[in-house]
Amino acid sequence: MILDKFSLNGKVAVVTGSDTGLGQGVSKAFVEAGAKVLGVSRVSSEDTQKMLGEDNFKFVIADLAALDPIDMIINTAVKEFGRLDILVNNAGVIKREDCIDFSVKNWDLVMNVNCRTLFFLSQAAAKQFMKQNSGGKIISIASMLSYQGGIRVPSYTASKSAVKGITMTMANEWAQHGINVNAIAPGYMATNNTQALRADAARSEAILDRIPAGRWGTPDDIMGAAVFLASSASDYVNGFTIAVDGGWLGR
Ligand code: NAP
C-alpha cells in the first residue's frame, strides 16, 4: 500500500542541528513516522529529547565547523541504534555583511559548516550504508540561495549553491549503491536563521509581499518533504533539490 512506503519504521537517522528550528521539525517528523533519531548540535538537544522521548531520540554535542566529530557521530548512531539509514545535513549558519567588507572569517566559517562538513559527513554516511549493504538516504537542507544571489550573504549563497551541486554529484556516484541523495530548499521560514530579517520591518514586508502563500513557513512545513525523501516512496528520486517555499521561486 502506498502509505506504507512512507513509513520509517525500523529506520535510524542522524539529523544535524537538532536542537531548534527545521532540524527539530525534521526529528519530530521522523520519530512520528517510526524512526529512531540521533541528533547533533553545538548545544544540547534536550528540548527535542523531551518532546520525542529518550527511546526515540538521543543526541550528541559537536561543533560541525570542523571535521573531527564525523566518526564519533556515525559510530554513536550505530552503537545506540544498531545501524544507519538516513542522514539529514540540516546544521547551517548564515553571516550577513556587505560584500565589499565581507571577512575571511565569515567566509570560512559558513563554508566549513554548510558545505565542507556536509560533504564529508555525507561521505562517512555513504560508507556506512555501503558497509551495511543496505542503501540509504541523504537529505541536505539547501536554500532559495541555491538558486538566487541574495543580499549581503556571499558565503551563505556560495555554500548553498554548492549544496545543490554536490547533491547531484553524490547522487550520480552513489545511486548504484541504492543511496538516494537529495536536498530540500526551504523558502523563508520563521526560525533563528531569519530572526534578523523578520526584525527588519521593511525587509520583512518586502519578503512577505513576494511569497504567493502570503506567510513565512514553519518547521512543520518541511516535515512532509523530509519524510518523503527519507522513505522508500522516493527510491527513484536522485540528485534533486525540492523547494518548499510557499511559491517564492515561481515568482
Ligand atoms: P537555526 O534555528 O539557526 O538552526 C541552525 C542549526 O544549525 C542549529 O541547530 C545550530 O545549532 C546548527 N549549527 C549551526 N552551526 C553549527 C555548528 N558549527 N556545529 C553544529 N551545529 C551548528 O535555523 P534553521 O532555519 O532551523 O536552519 C536549519 C537549516 O535550514 C540551515 O542549514 C539553514 O541554512 C537552512 N535554511 C533555513 C531557512 C530559513 O528561512 N529559516 C531557509 C533556507 C535554508 P545552534 O543552535 O547551536 O546554533
mmCIF file of C-alpha atoms and ligand atoms in Angstrom:
data_model
loop_
_atom_site.group_PDB
_atom_site.id
_atom_site.type_symbol
_atom_site.label_atom_id
_atom_site.label_comp_id
_atom_site.label_asym_id
_atom_site.label_seq_id
_atom_site.Cartn_x
_atom_site.Cartn_y
_atom_site.Cartn_z
ATOM 1 C CA MET A 1 0.000 0.000 0.000
ATOM 2 C CA ILE A 2 1.315 3.415 -0.923
ATOM 3 C CA LEU A 3 1.171 4.910 2.580
ATOM 4 C CA ASP A 4 3.347 2.015 3.860
ATOM 5 C CA LYS A 5 6.101 3.278 1.565
ATOM 6 C CA PHE A 6 6.243 6.496 3.575
ATOM 7 C CA SER A 7 6.815 4.629 6.842
ATOM 8 C CA LEU A 8 10.202 4.949 8.537
ATOM 9 C CA ASN A 9 9.591 2.031 10.914
ATOM 10 C CA GLY A 10 12.896 0.417 11.917
ATOM 11 C CA LYS A 11 14.971 3.170 10.276
ATOM 12 C CA VAL A 12 17.762 5.063 12.021
ATOM 13 C CA ALA A 13 18.542 8.680 11.178
ATOM 14 C CA VAL A 14 21.191 11.238 12.037
ATOM 15 C CA VAL A 15 19.842 14.818 11.970
ATOM 16 C CA THR A 16 22.278 17.700 12.436
ATOM 17 C CA GLY A 17 21.158 20.965 14.021
ATOM 18 C CA SER A 18 18.523 19.105 16.031
ATOM 19 C CA ASP A 19 18.132 21.497 18.977
ATOM 20 C CA THR A 20 15.880 24.025 17.248
ATOM 21 C CA GLY A 21 14.159 25.191 14.060
ATOM 22 C CA LEU A 22 13.983 22.982 10.987
ATOM 23 C CA GLY A 23 16.211 20.231 12.458
ATOM 24 C CA GLN A 24 13.872 19.877 15.410
ATOM 25 C CA GLY A 25 10.912 19.690 12.994
ATOM 26 C CA VAL A 26 12.598 17.007 10.883
ATOM 27 C CA SER A 27 13.490 14.980 14.017
ATOM 28 C CA LYS A 28 9.851 15.135 15.125
ATOM 29 C CA ALA A 29 8.619 14.101 11.674
ATOM 30 C CA PHE A 30 10.977 11.113 11.557
ATOM 31 C CA VAL A 31 10.007 9.862 15.022
ATOM 32 C CA GLU A 32 6.313 10.257 14.151
ATOM 33 C CA ALA A 33 6.996 8.192 11.007
ATOM 34 C CA GLY A 34 8.614 5.418 13.100
ATOM 35 C CA ALA A 35 12.371 6.150 13.018
ATOM 36 C CA LYS A 36 14.954 6.471 15.789
ATOM 37 C CA VAL A 37 16.990 9.670 15.589
ATOM 38 C CA LEU A 38 20.461 10.685 16.748
ATOM 39 C CA GLY A 39 20.536 14.478 16.887
ATOM 40 C CA VAL A 40 23.711 16.538 16.587
ATOM 41 C CA SER A 41 24.150 20.142 17.726
ATOM 42 C CA ARG A 42 26.670 22.523 19.209
ATOM 43 C CA VAL A 43 24.362 22.869 22.204
ATOM 44 C CA SER A 44 22.234 20.285 23.991
ATOM 45 C CA SER A 45 19.158 18.951 22.150
ATOM 46 C CA GLU A 46 17.442 18.294 25.497
ATOM 47 C CA ASP A 47 14.245 20.100 24.476
ATOM 48 C CA THR A 48 13.925 17.922 21.372
ATOM 49 C CA GLN A 49 14.551 14.823 23.510
ATOM 50 C CA LYS A 50 11.856 15.874 25.985
ATOM 51 C CA MET A 51 9.425 16.287 23.098
ATOM 52 C CA LEU A 52 10.226 12.951 21.426
ATOM 53 C CA GLY A 53 11.253 10.651 24.287
ATOM 54 C CA GLU A 54 14.649 9.155 25.181
ATOM 55 C CA ASP A 55 13.969 5.841 23.433
ATOM 56 C CA ASN A 56 13.310 7.572 20.116
ATOM 57 C CA PHE A 57 15.761 10.468 20.200
ATOM 58 C CA LYS A 58 19.303 10.627 21.517
ATOM 59 C CA PHE A 59 21.814 13.388 20.886
ATOM 60 C CA VAL A 60 25.489 14.235 20.823
ATOM 61 C CA ILE A 61 27.097 17.656 21.109
ATOM 62 C CA ALA A 62 29.532 18.515 18.325
ATOM 63 C CA ASP A 63 30.850 21.574 16.529
ATOM 64 C CA LEU A 64 30.436 20.926 12.819
ATOM 65 C CA ALA A 65 32.764 23.767 11.845
ATOM 66 C CA ALA A 66 35.461 21.051 11.919
ATOM 67 C CA LEU A 67 35.577 17.525 10.520
ATOM 68 C CA ASP A 68 36.804 15.868 13.743
ATOM 69 C CA PRO A 69 33.373 14.809 15.122
ATOM 70 C CA ILE A 70 32.318 12.891 11.982
ATOM 71 C CA ASP A 71 33.479 9.408 13.026
ATOM 72 C CA MET A 72 32.063 9.866 16.526
ATOM 73 C CA ILE A 73 28.644 10.814 15.081
ATOM 74 C CA ILE A 74 28.376 7.786 12.773
ATOM 75 C CA ASN A 75 29.753 5.428 15.454
ATOM 76 C CA THR A 76 27.327 6.732 18.079
ATOM 77 C CA ALA A 77 24.311 6.225 15.788
ATOM 78 C CA VAL A 78 25.404 2.623 15.126
ATOM 79 C CA LYS A 79 26.211 1.969 18.794
ATOM 80 C CA GLU A 80 22.920 3.416 20.089
ATOM 81 C CA PHE A 81 20.548 2.134 17.418
ATOM 82 C CA GLY A 82 22.453 -0.653 15.605
ATOM 83 C CA ARG A 83 22.613 0.819 12.095
ATOM 84 C CA LEU A 84 22.249 3.957 9.969
ATOM 85 C CA ASP A 85 19.710 4.523 7.180
ATOM 86 C CA ILE A 86 19.234 8.289 6.844
ATOM 87 C CA LEU A 87 21.420 11.380 7.178
ATOM 88 C CA VAL A 88 19.934 14.869 7.251
ATOM 89 C CA ASN A 89 22.517 17.631 6.807
ATOM 90 C CA ASN A 90 20.496 20.423 8.363
ATOM 91 C CA ALA A 91 23.004 22.344 10.536
ATOM 92 C CA GLY A 92 23.797 25.647 8.908
ATOM 93 C CA VAL A 93 24.989 29.108 9.687
ATOM 94 C CA ILE A 94 24.497 32.475 7.968
ATOM 95 C CA LYS A 95 26.642 35.620 8.264
ATOM 96 C CA ARG A 96 25.410 38.965 6.956
ATOM 97 C CA GLU A 97 27.902 41.608 5.856
ATOM 98 C CA ASP A 98 28.203 43.777 2.713
ATOM 99 C CA CYS A 99 30.214 42.003 0.013
ATOM 100 C CA ILE A 100 32.682 44.897 -0.042
ATOM 101 C CA ASP A 101 33.597 44.345 3.626
ATOM 102 C CA PHE A 102 32.984 40.589 3.897
ATOM 103 C CA SER A 103 35.583 38.952 6.155
ATOM 104 C CA VAL A 104 37.618 35.815 5.565
ATOM 105 C CA LYS A 105 36.428 34.596 8.977
ATOM 106 C CA ASN A 106 32.761 34.767 7.915
ATOM 107 C CA TRP A 107 33.594 33.174 4.588
ATOM 108 C CA ASP A 108 35.444 30.214 6.130
ATOM 109 C CA LEU A 109 33.012 29.513 8.982
ATOM 110 C CA VAL A 110 29.952 29.400 6.715
ATOM 111 C CA MET A 111 31.668 27.352 4.009
ATOM 112 C CA ASN A 112 33.032 24.907 6.592
ATOM 113 C CA VAL A 113 29.722 24.222 8.347
ATOM 114 C CA ASN A 114 27.352 24.455 5.374
ATOM 115 C CA CYS A 115 29.487 22.781 2.726
ATOM 116 C CA ARG A 116 32.784 21.158 3.797
ATOM 117 C CA THR A 117 31.480 19.212 6.804
ATOM 118 C CA LEU A 118 28.223 18.472 4.966
ATOM 119 C CA PHE A 119 30.182 16.746 2.193
ATOM 120 C CA PHE A 120 32.482 14.715 4.450
ATOM 121 C CA LEU A 121 29.642 13.707 6.792
ATOM 122 C CA SER A 122 27.712 12.536 3.725
ATOM 123 C CA GLN A 123 30.764 10.582 2.591
ATOM 124 C CA ALA A 124 31.020 8.893 6.015
ATOM 125 C CA ALA A 125 27.302 8.044 5.998
ATOM 126 C CA ALA A 126 27.566 6.617 2.470
ATOM 127 C CA LYS A 127 30.489 4.421 3.586
ATOM 128 C CA GLN A 128 28.332 3.118 6.447
ATOM 129 C CA PHE A 129 25.414 2.412 4.055
ATOM 130 C CA MET A 130 27.788 0.529 1.734
ATOM 131 C CA LYS A 131 29.255 -1.441 4.659
ATOM 132 C CA GLN A 132 25.711 -2.451 5.666
ATOM 133 C CA ASN A 133 24.872 -3.158 2.004
ATOM 134 C CA SER A 134 21.536 -1.523 2.811
ATOM 135 C CA GLY A 135 21.307 1.569 0.642
ATOM 136 C CA GLY A 136 20.347 4.759 2.405
ATOM 137 C CA LYS A 137 19.056 8.296 2.177
ATOM 138 C CA ILE A 138 20.979 11.558 2.386
ATOM 139 C CA ILE A 139 18.992 14.796 2.562
ATOM 140 C CA SER A 140 20.669 18.183 2.747
ATOM 141 C CA ILE A 141 18.958 21.441 3.594
ATOM 142 C CA ALA A 142 19.703 23.861 0.767
ATOM 143 C CA SER A 143 18.070 27.305 0.368
ATOM 144 C CA MET A 144 16.443 29.760 -2.025
ATOM 145 C CA LEU A 145 20.046 30.965 -2.287
ATOM 146 C CA SER A 146 20.897 27.705 -4.054
ATOM 147 C CA TYR A 147 19.002 29.417 -6.923
ATOM 148 C CA GLN A 148 19.383 33.130 -6.266
ATOM 149 C CA GLY A 149 22.090 35.573 -5.204
ATOM 150 C CA GLY A 150 20.638 37.102 -2.062
ATOM 151 C CA ILE A 151 21.972 40.301 -0.499
ATOM 152 C CA ARG A 152 24.878 40.644 1.982
ATOM 153 C CA VAL A 153 25.294 36.845 2.287
ATOM 154 C CA PRO A 154 28.037 35.824 -0.186
ATOM 155 C CA SER A 155 29.408 32.853 1.777
ATOM 156 C CA TYR A 156 25.902 31.559 2.512
ATOM 157 C CA THR A 157 24.941 31.799 -1.169
ATOM 158 C CA ALA A 158 28.203 30.099 -2.197
ATOM 159 C CA SER A 159 27.665 27.303 0.314
ATOM 160 C CA LYS A 160 24.011 26.683 -0.537
ATOM 161 C CA SER A 161 24.650 26.789 -4.301
ATOM 162 C CA ALA A 162 27.382 24.220 -3.647
ATOM 163 C CA VAL A 163 24.935 22.051 -1.686
ATOM 164 C CA LYS A 164 22.643 21.876 -4.713
ATOM 165 C CA GLY A 165 25.606 20.997 -6.957
ATOM 166 C CA ILE A 166 27.234 18.334 -4.803
ATOM 167 C CA THR A 167 23.823 16.793 -4.103
ATOM 168 C CA MET A 168 23.778 15.930 -7.818
ATOM 169 C CA THR A 169 27.419 14.764 -7.827
ATOM 170 C CA MET A 170 26.936 12.438 -4.846
ATOM 171 C CA ALA A 171 23.652 11.152 -6.287
ATOM 172 C CA ASN A 172 25.330 10.352 -9.599
ATOM 173 C CA GLU A 173 28.015 8.228 -7.947
ATOM 174 C CA TRP A 174 26.007 6.553 -5.197
ATOM 175 C CA ALA A 175 22.657 5.769 -6.861
ATOM 176 C CA GLN A 176 24.168 2.450 -7.997
ATOM 177 C CA HIS A 177 24.540 1.539 -4.294
ATOM 178 C CA GLY A 178 20.863 2.210 -3.550
ATOM 179 C CA ILE A 179 21.719 5.540 -1.938
ATOM 180 C CA ASN A 180 19.404 8.470 -2.716
ATOM 181 C CA VAL A 181 20.963 11.897 -2.283
ATOM 182 C CA ASN A 182 18.543 14.828 -2.480
ATOM 183 C CA ALA A 183 18.025 18.240 -0.921
ATOM 184 C CA ILE A 184 15.218 20.454 0.324
ATOM 185 C CA ALA A 185 15.351 24.177 -0.400
ATOM 186 C CA PRO A 186 13.191 25.881 2.221
ATOM 187 C CA GLY A 187 11.794 29.303 1.459
ATOM 188 C CA TYR A 188 11.648 31.933 4.158
ATOM 189 C CA MET A 189 10.943 30.091 7.413
ATOM 190 C CA ALA A 190 10.352 31.590 10.846
ATOM 191 C CA THR A 191 13.417 30.282 12.752
ATOM 192 C CA ASN A 192 16.578 31.767 14.340
ATOM 193 C CA ASN A 193 18.131 31.857 10.849
ATOM 194 C CA THR A 194 15.714 34.596 9.745
ATOM 195 C CA GLN A 195 15.324 36.443 13.057
ATOM 196 C CA ALA A 196 17.296 39.477 11.787
ATOM 197 C CA LEU A 197 15.225 39.645 8.591
ATOM 198 C CA ARG A 198 11.928 39.396 10.442
ATOM 199 C CA ALA A 199 13.043 42.099 12.891
ATOM 200 C CA ASP A 200 13.674 44.496 9.969
ATOM 201 C CA ALA A 201 10.140 45.745 9.179
ATOM 202 C CA ALA A 202 10.910 46.910 5.621
ATOM 203 C CA ARG A 203 12.768 43.708 4.621
ATOM 204 C CA SER A 204 10.127 41.538 6.286
ATOM 205 C CA GLU A 205 7.312 43.273 4.387
ATOM 206 C CA ALA A 206 9.174 43.044 1.070
ATOM 207 C CA ILE A 207 9.730 39.313 1.589
ATOM 208 C CA LEU A 208 6.142 38.629 2.631
ATOM 209 C CA ASP A 209 4.802 40.586 -0.361
ATOM 210 C CA ARG A 210 6.722 38.262 -2.688
ATOM 211 C CA ILE A 211 5.587 34.939 -1.149
ATOM 212 C CA PRO A 212 2.480 33.703 -3.020
ATOM 213 C CA ALA A 213 1.349 31.755 0.065
ATOM 214 C CA GLY A 214 1.406 35.078 1.961
ATOM 215 C CA ARG A 215 3.153 33.830 5.101
ATOM 216 C CA TRP A 216 6.515 32.740 6.485
ATOM 217 C CA GLY A 217 6.999 28.974 6.558
ATOM 218 C CA THR A 218 7.404 26.971 9.771
ATOM 219 C CA PRO A 219 9.346 23.798 10.668
ATOM 220 C CA ASP A 220 6.075 21.855 10.197
ATOM 221 C CA ASP A 221 6.075 22.840 6.527
ATOM 222 C CA ILE A 222 9.161 20.783 5.646
ATOM 223 C CA MET A 223 8.108 17.640 7.541
ATOM 224 C CA GLY A 224 6.290 16.088 4.557
ATOM 225 C CA ALA A 225 9.149 16.588 2.089
ATOM 226 C CA ALA A 226 11.660 15.275 4.644
ATOM 227 C CA VAL A 227 9.703 12.070 5.315
ATOM 228 C CA PHE A 228 9.134 11.554 1.577
ATOM 229 C CA LEU A 229 12.868 11.856 0.782
ATOM 230 C CA ALA A 230 13.809 9.644 3.757
ATOM 231 C CA SER A 231 11.350 6.891 2.831
ATOM 232 C CA SER A 232 11.168 4.281 0.106
ATOM 233 C CA ALA A 233 8.449 6.393 -1.560
ATOM 234 C CA SER A 234 11.365 8.364 -3.063
ATOM 235 C CA ASP A 235 13.533 5.418 -4.173
ATOM 236 C CA TYR A 236 13.665 6.714 -7.775
ATOM 237 C CA VAL A 237 14.330 10.365 -6.861
ATOM 238 C CA ASN A 238 18.041 11.130 -7.235
ATOM 239 C CA GLY A 239 20.002 14.369 -7.045
ATOM 240 C CA PHE A 240 17.039 16.745 -6.899
ATOM 241 C CA THR A 241 16.545 19.829 -4.736
ATOM 242 C CA ILE A 242 12.874 20.214 -3.812
ATOM 243 C CA ALA A 243 11.685 23.731 -2.984
ATOM 244 C CA VAL A 244 9.319 24.091 -0.030
ATOM 245 C CA ASP A 245 8.864 27.806 -0.345
ATOM 246 C CA GLY A 246 5.219 28.903 -0.460
ATOM 247 C CA GLY A 247 5.755 29.620 -4.163
ATOM 248 C CA TRP A 248 8.732 32.021 -3.836
ATOM 249 C CA LEU A 249 10.754 30.525 -6.719
ATOM 250 C CA GLY A 250 7.764 30.563 -9.043
ATOM 251 C CA ARG A 251 7.542 34.376 -8.902
HETATM 252 P P1 NAP B 1 18.528 27.798 13.118
HETATM 253 O O1 NAP B 1 17.390 27.804 14.065
HETATM 254 O O2 NAP B 1 19.549 28.873 13.151
HETATM 255 O O3 NAP B 1 19.229 26.379 13.157
HETATM 256 C C1 NAP B 1 20.514 26.136 12.679
HETATM 257 C C2 NAP B 1 21.004 24.844 13.305
HETATM 258 O O4 NAP B 1 22.345 24.576 12.863
HETATM 259 C C3 NAP B 1 21.050 24.944 14.812
HETATM 260 O O5 NAP B 1 20.715 23.707 15.381
HETATM 261 C C4 NAP B 1 22.514 25.254 15.045
HETATM 262 O O6 NAP B 1 22.976 24.927 16.323
HETATM 263 C C5 NAP B 1 23.151 24.375 13.999
HETATM 264 N N1 NAP B 1 24.530 24.773 13.797
HETATM 265 C C6 NAP B 1 24.992 25.961 13.322
HETATM 266 N N2 NAP B 1 26.327 25.975 13.347
HETATM 267 C C7 NAP B 1 26.728 24.780 13.854
HETATM 268 C C8 NAP B 1 27.983 24.194 14.141
HETATM 269 N N3 NAP B 1 29.139 24.854 13.935
HETATM 270 N N4 NAP B 1 28.019 22.952 14.657
HETATM 271 C C9 NAP B 1 26.878 22.274 14.916
HETATM 272 N N5 NAP B 1 25.647 22.772 14.670
HETATM 273 C C10 NAP B 1 25.576 24.012 14.147
HETATM 274 O O7 NAP B 1 17.938 27.932 11.666
HETATM 275 P P2 NAP B 1 17.074 26.939 10.766
HETATM 276 O O8 NAP B 1 16.259 27.809 9.903
HETATM 277 O O9 NAP B 1 16.393 25.886 11.554
HETATM 278 O O10 NAP B 1 18.227 26.331 9.858
HETATM 279 C C11 NAP B 1 18.318 24.974 9.518
HETATM 280 C C12 NAP B 1 18.876 24.859 8.117
HETATM 281 O O11 NAP B 1 17.941 25.405 7.189
HETATM 282 C C13 NAP B 1 20.178 25.623 7.885
HETATM 283 O O12 NAP B 1 21.034 24.875 7.050
HETATM 284 C C14 NAP B 1 19.701 26.868 7.175
HETATM 285 O O13 NAP B 1 20.713 27.438 6.395
HETATM 286 C C15 NAP B 1 18.586 26.295 6.337
HETATM 287 N N6 NAP B 1 17.617 27.249 5.813
HETATM 288 C C16 NAP B 1 16.843 27.991 6.643
HETATM 289 C C17 NAP B 1 15.926 28.869 6.074
HETATM 290 C C18 NAP B 1 15.019 29.729 6.908
HETATM 291 O O14 NAP B 1 14.348 30.583 6.333
HETATM 292 N N7 NAP B 1 14.976 29.592 8.192
HETATM 293 C C19 NAP B 1 15.795 28.979 4.702
HETATM 294 C C20 NAP B 1 16.599 28.204 3.895
HETATM 295 C C21 NAP B 1 17.502 27.331 4.464
HETATM 296 P P3 NAP B 1 22.993 26.097 17.464
HETATM 297 O O15 NAP B 1 21.595 26.171 17.952
HETATM 298 O O16 NAP B 1 23.944 25.580 18.447
HETATM 299 O O17 NAP B 1 23.453 27.359 16.789
#
